[in-house]
Short mmCIF file of C-alpha atoms in Angstrom, two decimals:
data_model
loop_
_atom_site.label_atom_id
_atom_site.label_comp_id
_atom_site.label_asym_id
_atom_site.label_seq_id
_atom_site.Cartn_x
_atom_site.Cartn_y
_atom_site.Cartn_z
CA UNK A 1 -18.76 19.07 17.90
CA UNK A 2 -15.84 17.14 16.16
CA UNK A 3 -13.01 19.11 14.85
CA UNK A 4 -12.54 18.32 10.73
CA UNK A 5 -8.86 16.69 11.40
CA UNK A 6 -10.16 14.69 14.24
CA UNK A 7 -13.02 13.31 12.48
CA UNK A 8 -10.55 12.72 9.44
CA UNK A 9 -8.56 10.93 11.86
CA UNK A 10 -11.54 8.69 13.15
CA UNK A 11 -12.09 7.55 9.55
CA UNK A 12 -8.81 6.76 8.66
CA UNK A 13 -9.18 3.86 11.38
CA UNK A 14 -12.17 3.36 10.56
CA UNK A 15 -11.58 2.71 6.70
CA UNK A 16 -8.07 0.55 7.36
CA UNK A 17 -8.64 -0.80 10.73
CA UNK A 18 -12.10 -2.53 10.01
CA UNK A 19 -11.66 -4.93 7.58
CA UNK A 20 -7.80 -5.00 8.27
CA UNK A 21 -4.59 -3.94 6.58
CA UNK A 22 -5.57 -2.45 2.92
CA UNK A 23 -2.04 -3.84 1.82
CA UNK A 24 -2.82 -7.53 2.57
CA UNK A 25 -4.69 -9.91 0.43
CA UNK A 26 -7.56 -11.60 1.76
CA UNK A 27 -6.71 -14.40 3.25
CA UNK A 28 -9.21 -17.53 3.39
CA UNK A 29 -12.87 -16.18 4.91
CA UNK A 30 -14.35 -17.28 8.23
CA UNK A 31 -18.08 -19.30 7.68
CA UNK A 32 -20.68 -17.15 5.59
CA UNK A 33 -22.58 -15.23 7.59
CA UNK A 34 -26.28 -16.88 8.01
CA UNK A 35 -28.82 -15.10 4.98
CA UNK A 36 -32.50 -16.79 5.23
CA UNK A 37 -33.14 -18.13 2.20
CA UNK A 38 -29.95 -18.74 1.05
CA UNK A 39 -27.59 -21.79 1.13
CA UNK A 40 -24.35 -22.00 2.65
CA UNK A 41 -21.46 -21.10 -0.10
CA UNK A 42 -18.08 -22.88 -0.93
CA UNK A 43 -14.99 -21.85 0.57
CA UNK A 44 -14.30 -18.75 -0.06
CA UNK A 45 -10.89 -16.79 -0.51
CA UNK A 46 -10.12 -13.61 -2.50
CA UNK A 47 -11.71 -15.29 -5.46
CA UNK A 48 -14.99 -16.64 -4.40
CA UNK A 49 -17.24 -18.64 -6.71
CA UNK A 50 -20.97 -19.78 -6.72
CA UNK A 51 -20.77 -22.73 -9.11
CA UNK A 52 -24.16 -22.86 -11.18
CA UNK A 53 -26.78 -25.42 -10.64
CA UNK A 54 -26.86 -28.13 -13.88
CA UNK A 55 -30.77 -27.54 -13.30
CA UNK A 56 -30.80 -23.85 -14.70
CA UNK A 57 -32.99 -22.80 -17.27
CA UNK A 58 -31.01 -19.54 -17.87
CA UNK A 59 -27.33 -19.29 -18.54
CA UNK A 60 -26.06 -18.25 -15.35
CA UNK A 61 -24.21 -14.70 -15.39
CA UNK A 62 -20.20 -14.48 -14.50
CA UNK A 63 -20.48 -11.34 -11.56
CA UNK A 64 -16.70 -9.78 -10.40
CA UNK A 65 -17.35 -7.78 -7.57
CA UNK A 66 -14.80 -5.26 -6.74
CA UNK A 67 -14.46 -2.52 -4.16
CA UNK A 68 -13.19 -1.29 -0.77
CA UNK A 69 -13.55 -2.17 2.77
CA UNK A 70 -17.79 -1.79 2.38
CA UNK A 71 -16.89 -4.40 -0.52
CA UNK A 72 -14.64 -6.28 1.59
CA UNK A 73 -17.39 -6.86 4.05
CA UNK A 74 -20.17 -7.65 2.21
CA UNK A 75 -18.76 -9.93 -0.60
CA UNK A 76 -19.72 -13.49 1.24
CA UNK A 77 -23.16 -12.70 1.15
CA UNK A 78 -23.54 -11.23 -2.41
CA UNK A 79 -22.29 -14.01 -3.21
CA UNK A 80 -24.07 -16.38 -1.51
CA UNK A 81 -27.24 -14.22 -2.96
CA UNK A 82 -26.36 -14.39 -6.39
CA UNK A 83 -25.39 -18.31 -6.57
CA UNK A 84 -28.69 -18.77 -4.66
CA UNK A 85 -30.73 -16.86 -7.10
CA UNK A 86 -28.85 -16.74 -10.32
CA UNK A 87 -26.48 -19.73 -10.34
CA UNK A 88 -23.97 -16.86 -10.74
CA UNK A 89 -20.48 -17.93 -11.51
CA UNK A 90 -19.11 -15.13 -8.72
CA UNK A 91 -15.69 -13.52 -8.27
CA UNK A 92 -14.85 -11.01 -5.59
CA UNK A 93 -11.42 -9.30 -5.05
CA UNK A 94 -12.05 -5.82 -2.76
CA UNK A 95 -8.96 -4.43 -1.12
CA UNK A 96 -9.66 -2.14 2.46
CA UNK A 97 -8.84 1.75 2.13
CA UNK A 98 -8.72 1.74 -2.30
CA UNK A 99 -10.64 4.06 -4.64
CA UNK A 100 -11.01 3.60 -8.43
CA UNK A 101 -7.96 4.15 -9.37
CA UNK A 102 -6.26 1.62 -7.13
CA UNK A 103 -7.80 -0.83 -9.69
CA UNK A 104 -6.23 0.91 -12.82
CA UNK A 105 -3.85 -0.46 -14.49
CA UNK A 106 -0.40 1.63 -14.85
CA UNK A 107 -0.95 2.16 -11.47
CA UNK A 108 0.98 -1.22 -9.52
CA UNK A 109 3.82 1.06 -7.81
CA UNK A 110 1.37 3.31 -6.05
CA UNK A 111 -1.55 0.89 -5.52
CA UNK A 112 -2.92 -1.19 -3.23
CA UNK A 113 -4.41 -3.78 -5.57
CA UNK A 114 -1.42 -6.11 -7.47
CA UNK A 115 -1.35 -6.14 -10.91
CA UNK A 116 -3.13 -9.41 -10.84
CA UNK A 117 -6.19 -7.93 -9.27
CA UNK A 118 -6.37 -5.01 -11.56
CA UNK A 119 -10.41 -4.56 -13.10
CA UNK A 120 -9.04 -4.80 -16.70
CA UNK A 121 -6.68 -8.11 -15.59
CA UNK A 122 -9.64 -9.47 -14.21
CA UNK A 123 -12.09 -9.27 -16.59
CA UNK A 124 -9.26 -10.66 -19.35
CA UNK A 125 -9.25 -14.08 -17.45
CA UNK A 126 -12.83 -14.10 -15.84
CA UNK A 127 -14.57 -13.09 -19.05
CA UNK A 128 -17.42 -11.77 -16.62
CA UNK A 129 -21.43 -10.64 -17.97
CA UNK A 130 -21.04 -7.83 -15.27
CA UNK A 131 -18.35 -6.10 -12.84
CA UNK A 132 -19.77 -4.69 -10.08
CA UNK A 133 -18.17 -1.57 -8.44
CA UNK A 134 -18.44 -0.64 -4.68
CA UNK A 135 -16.51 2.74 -3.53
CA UNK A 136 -17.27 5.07 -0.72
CA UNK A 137 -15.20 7.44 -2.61
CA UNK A 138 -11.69 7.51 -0.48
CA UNK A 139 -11.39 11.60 0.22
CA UNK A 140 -9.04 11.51 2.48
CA UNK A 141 -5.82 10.17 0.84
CA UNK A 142 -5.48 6.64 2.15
CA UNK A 143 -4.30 5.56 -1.10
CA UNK A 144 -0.46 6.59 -2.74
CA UNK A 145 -2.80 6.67 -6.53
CA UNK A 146 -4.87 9.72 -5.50
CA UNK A 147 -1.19 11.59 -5.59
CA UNK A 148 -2.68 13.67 -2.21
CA UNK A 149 -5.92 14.76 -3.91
CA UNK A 150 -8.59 14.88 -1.08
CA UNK A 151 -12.08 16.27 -0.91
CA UNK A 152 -11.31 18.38 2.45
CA UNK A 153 -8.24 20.64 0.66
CA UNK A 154 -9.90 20.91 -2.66
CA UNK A 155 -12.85 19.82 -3.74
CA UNK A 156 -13.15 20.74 -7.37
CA UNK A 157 -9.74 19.17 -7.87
CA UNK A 158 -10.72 15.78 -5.97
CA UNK A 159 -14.55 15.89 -8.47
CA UNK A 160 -12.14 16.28 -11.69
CA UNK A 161 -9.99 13.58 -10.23
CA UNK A 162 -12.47 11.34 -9.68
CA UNK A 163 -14.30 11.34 -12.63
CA UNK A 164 -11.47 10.90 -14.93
CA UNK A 165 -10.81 7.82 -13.04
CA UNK A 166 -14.45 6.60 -13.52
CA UNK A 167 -14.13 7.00 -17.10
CA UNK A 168 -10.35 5.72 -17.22
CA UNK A 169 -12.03 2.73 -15.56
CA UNK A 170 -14.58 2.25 -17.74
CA UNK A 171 -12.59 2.63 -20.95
CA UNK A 172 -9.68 -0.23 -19.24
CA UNK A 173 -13.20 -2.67 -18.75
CA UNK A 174 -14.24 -2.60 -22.25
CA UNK A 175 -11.07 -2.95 -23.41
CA UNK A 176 -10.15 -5.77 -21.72
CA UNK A 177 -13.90 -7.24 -22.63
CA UNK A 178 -13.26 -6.56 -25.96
CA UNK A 179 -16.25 -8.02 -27.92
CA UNK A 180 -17.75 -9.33 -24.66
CA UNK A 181 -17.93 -6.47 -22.73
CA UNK A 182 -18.74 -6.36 -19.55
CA UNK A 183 -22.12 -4.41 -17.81
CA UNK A 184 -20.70 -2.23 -15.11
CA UNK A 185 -22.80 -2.08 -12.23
CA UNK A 186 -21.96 1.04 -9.72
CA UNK A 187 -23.53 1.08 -7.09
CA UNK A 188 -24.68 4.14 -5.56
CA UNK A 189 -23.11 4.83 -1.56
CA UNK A 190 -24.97 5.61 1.36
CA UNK A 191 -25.01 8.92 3.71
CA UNK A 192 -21.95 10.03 4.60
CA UNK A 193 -22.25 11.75 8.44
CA UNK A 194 -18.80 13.61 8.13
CA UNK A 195 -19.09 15.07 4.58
CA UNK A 196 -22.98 15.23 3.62
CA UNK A 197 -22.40 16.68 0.28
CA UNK A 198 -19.03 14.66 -0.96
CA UNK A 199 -21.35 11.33 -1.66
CA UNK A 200 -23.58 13.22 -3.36
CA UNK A 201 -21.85 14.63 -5.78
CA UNK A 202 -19.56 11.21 -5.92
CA UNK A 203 -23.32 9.25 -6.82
CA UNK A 204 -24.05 11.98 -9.52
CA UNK A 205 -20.85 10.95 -11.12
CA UNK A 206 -21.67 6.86 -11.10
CA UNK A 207 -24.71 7.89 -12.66
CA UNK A 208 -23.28 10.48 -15.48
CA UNK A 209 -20.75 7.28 -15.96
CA UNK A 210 -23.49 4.73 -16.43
CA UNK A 211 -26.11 6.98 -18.59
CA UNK A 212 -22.72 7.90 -20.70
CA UNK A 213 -21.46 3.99 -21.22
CA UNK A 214 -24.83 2.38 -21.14
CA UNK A 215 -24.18 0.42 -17.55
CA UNK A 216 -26.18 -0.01 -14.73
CA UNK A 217 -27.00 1.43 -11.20
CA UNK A 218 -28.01 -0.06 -8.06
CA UNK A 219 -28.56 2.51 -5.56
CA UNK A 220 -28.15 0.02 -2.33
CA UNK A 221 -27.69 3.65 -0.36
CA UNK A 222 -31.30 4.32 -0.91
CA UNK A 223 -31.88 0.64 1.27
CA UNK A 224 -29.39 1.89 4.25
CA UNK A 225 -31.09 5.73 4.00
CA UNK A 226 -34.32 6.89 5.92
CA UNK A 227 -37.29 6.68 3.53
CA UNK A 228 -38.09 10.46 3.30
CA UNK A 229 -34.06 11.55 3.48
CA UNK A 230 -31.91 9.96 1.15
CA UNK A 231 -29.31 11.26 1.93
CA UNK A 232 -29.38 11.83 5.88
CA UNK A 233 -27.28 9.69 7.82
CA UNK A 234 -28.93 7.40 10.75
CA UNK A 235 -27.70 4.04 12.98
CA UNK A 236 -31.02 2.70 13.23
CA UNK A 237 -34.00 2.08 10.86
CA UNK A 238 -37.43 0.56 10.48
CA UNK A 239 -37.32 -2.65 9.81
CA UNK A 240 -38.40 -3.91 6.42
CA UNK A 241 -41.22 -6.56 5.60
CA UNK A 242 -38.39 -8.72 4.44
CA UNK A 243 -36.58 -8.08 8.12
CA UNK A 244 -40.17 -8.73 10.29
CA UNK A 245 -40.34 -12.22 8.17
CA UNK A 246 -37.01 -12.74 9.48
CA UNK A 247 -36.65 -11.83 12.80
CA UNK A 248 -32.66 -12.23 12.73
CA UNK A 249 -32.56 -9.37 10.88
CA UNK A 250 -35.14 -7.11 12.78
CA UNK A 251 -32.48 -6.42 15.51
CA UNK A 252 -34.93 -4.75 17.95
CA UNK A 253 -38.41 -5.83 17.07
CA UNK A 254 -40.41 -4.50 20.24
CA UNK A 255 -39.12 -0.74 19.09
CA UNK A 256 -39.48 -2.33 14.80
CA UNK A 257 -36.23 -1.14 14.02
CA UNK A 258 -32.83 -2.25 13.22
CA UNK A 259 -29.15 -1.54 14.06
CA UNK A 260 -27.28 -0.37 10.51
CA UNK A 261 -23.93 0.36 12.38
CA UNK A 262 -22.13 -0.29 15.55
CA UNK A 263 -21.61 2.43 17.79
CA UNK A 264 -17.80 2.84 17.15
CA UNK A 265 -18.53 2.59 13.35
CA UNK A 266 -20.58 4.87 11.74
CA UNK A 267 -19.23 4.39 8.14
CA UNK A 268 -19.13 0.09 7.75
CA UNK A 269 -22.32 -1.88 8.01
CA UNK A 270 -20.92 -5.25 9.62
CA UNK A 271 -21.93 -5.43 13.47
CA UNK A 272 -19.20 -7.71 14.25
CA UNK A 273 -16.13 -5.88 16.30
CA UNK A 274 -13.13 -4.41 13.99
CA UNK A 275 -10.34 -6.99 12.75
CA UNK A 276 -7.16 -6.13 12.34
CA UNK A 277 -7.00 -8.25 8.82
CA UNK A 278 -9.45 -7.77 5.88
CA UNK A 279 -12.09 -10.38 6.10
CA UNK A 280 -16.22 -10.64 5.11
CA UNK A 281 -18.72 -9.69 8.17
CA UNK A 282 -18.65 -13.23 9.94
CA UNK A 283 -22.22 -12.02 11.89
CA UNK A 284 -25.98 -11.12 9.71
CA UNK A 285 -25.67 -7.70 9.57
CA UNK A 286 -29.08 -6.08 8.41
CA UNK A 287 -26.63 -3.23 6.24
CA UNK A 288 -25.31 -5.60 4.25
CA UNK A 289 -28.06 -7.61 3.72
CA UNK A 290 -30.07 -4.65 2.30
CA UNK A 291 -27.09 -3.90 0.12
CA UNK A 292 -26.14 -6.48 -1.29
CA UNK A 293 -30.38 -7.79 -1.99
CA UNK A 294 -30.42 -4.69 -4.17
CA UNK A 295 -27.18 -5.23 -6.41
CA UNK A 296 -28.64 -9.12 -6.54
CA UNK A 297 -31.55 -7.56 -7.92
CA UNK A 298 -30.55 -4.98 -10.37
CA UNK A 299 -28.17 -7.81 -11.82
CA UNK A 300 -31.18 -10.59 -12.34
CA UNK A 301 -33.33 -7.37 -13.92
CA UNK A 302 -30.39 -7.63 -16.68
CA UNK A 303 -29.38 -10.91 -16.70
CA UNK A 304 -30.43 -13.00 -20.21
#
């Protein structure tokens, strides 16, 4: 069985060793991983954009996708989803190892994220229809903002915390969206194998956030959960009708399942080996995929 501080250990690498330093920028991305169905996207950097087709019926939707390392590695393919879909003028600026309030402004000294990739700063230049939020929930005080406040020494204190930087969020969005504000999107995590519990109770708060501010949910952790346990952790998966029609995806068809996570990652969903700077998954992933096809889809649900 592993000891609490050696597991806490394990996914401090985990969190800042797989998609690289949390203190560097994304640099310029490696080629999109393959999605069937979808086009290639533009060269991507920190800001990525899907530049809409002049052949749209619907105005297409301005997405800013922000978030941590889970971000980090699955913002090529949201959005290569979304342009392929929605014509989606797209945005993404995750930073490795950050919680909410790494993206709070009156935060730059103890942050990870510049003041230039703050939500609020962002949605003042990008005008976006919707800002999309990806956090694992960062309990175990990667990040100077959290001022030491982890889920293992105190719970109740890390829950309060939290929250109040959900809302603090929130309020800096619609500020800074003024009479166009924004529709959050949080997106709801998967299992957590070390702490069951802690991403429960951090989903119950993105949902007492969006039912309080009238935003949205996509609960991509359902897609990466067994059917019948949604919130029991597992590697490996049935695959999905989607996944048999595309075999890439169906990573071990004569057993019909599929790999989630690597064996030396059980938290991260890209099945390429860890980098030492932040970067999208450069392989298909079947995680991701399933991730980012629901936030696609809760979006186009709203979009209009």
């Amino acid at each position: 069985m592993r000891k609490p501080w050696l597991v806490g250990v394990l996914v401090a690498g985990l969190l800042l060793g797989a998609c690289g330093d949390p203190a560097s920028a994304p640099e310029a991305s490696p080629p999109a991983p393959a999605v069937s169905g979808a086009s290639q996207s533009p060269t991507s950097t920190t800001r990525q954009r899907a530049v809409a087709s002049p052949d749209a019926v619907a105005k297409p939707p301005t997405v800013l996708y922000l978030g941590d390392s889970i971000a980090m590695e699955n913002q090529k393919v949201l959005g290569q989803l979304l342009g392929d879909q929605l014509h989606a003028r797209y945005t993404s600026a995750p930073y490795s190892g950050t919680t909410l309030c790494d993206y709070l402004e009156g935060t730059a000294k103890r942050s990870l994220v510049p003041p230039a990739d703050k939500a609020a700063a962002l949605v003042r230049s990008l005008q976006p229809d919707f800002v999309v939020l990806q956090f694992w929930g960062n309990a175990w005080g990667y990040t100077p903002c959290m001022d030491g406040i982890t889920y293992d020494k105190s719970r109740t204190t890390y829950v309060k915390r939290y929250e109040a930087d959900a809302k603090r969020l929130t309020e800096q969005i619609a500020g800074a969206g003024g009479a166009r504000r924004p529709r959050i999107v949080w997106v709801l995590q998967g299992p957590d194998p070390i702490t069951p519990d802690r991403v429960r109770t951090v989903n119950a708060l993105y949902e007492a956030r969006a039912r309080a501010s009238d935003d949205l949910l996509a609960d991509a952790g359902k897609t990466v959960s067994p059917a019948s346990a949604r919130y029991t952790w597992a590697q490996y998966l049935p695959c999905t009708s989607y996944e048999h029609d595309h075999p890439a995806y169906c990573t071990q068809p004569g057993r019909d399942r599929t790999a989630l996570h690597r064996d030396d990652d059980y938290l991260h969903f890209c099945l390429a080996a860890t980098s030492s700077k932040p970067r999208p998954c450069p392989v298909q992933s079947p995680g991701i995929l399933r991730i980012t096809r629901e936030i696609t889809r809760v979006i186009s649900d709203h979009v209009g």
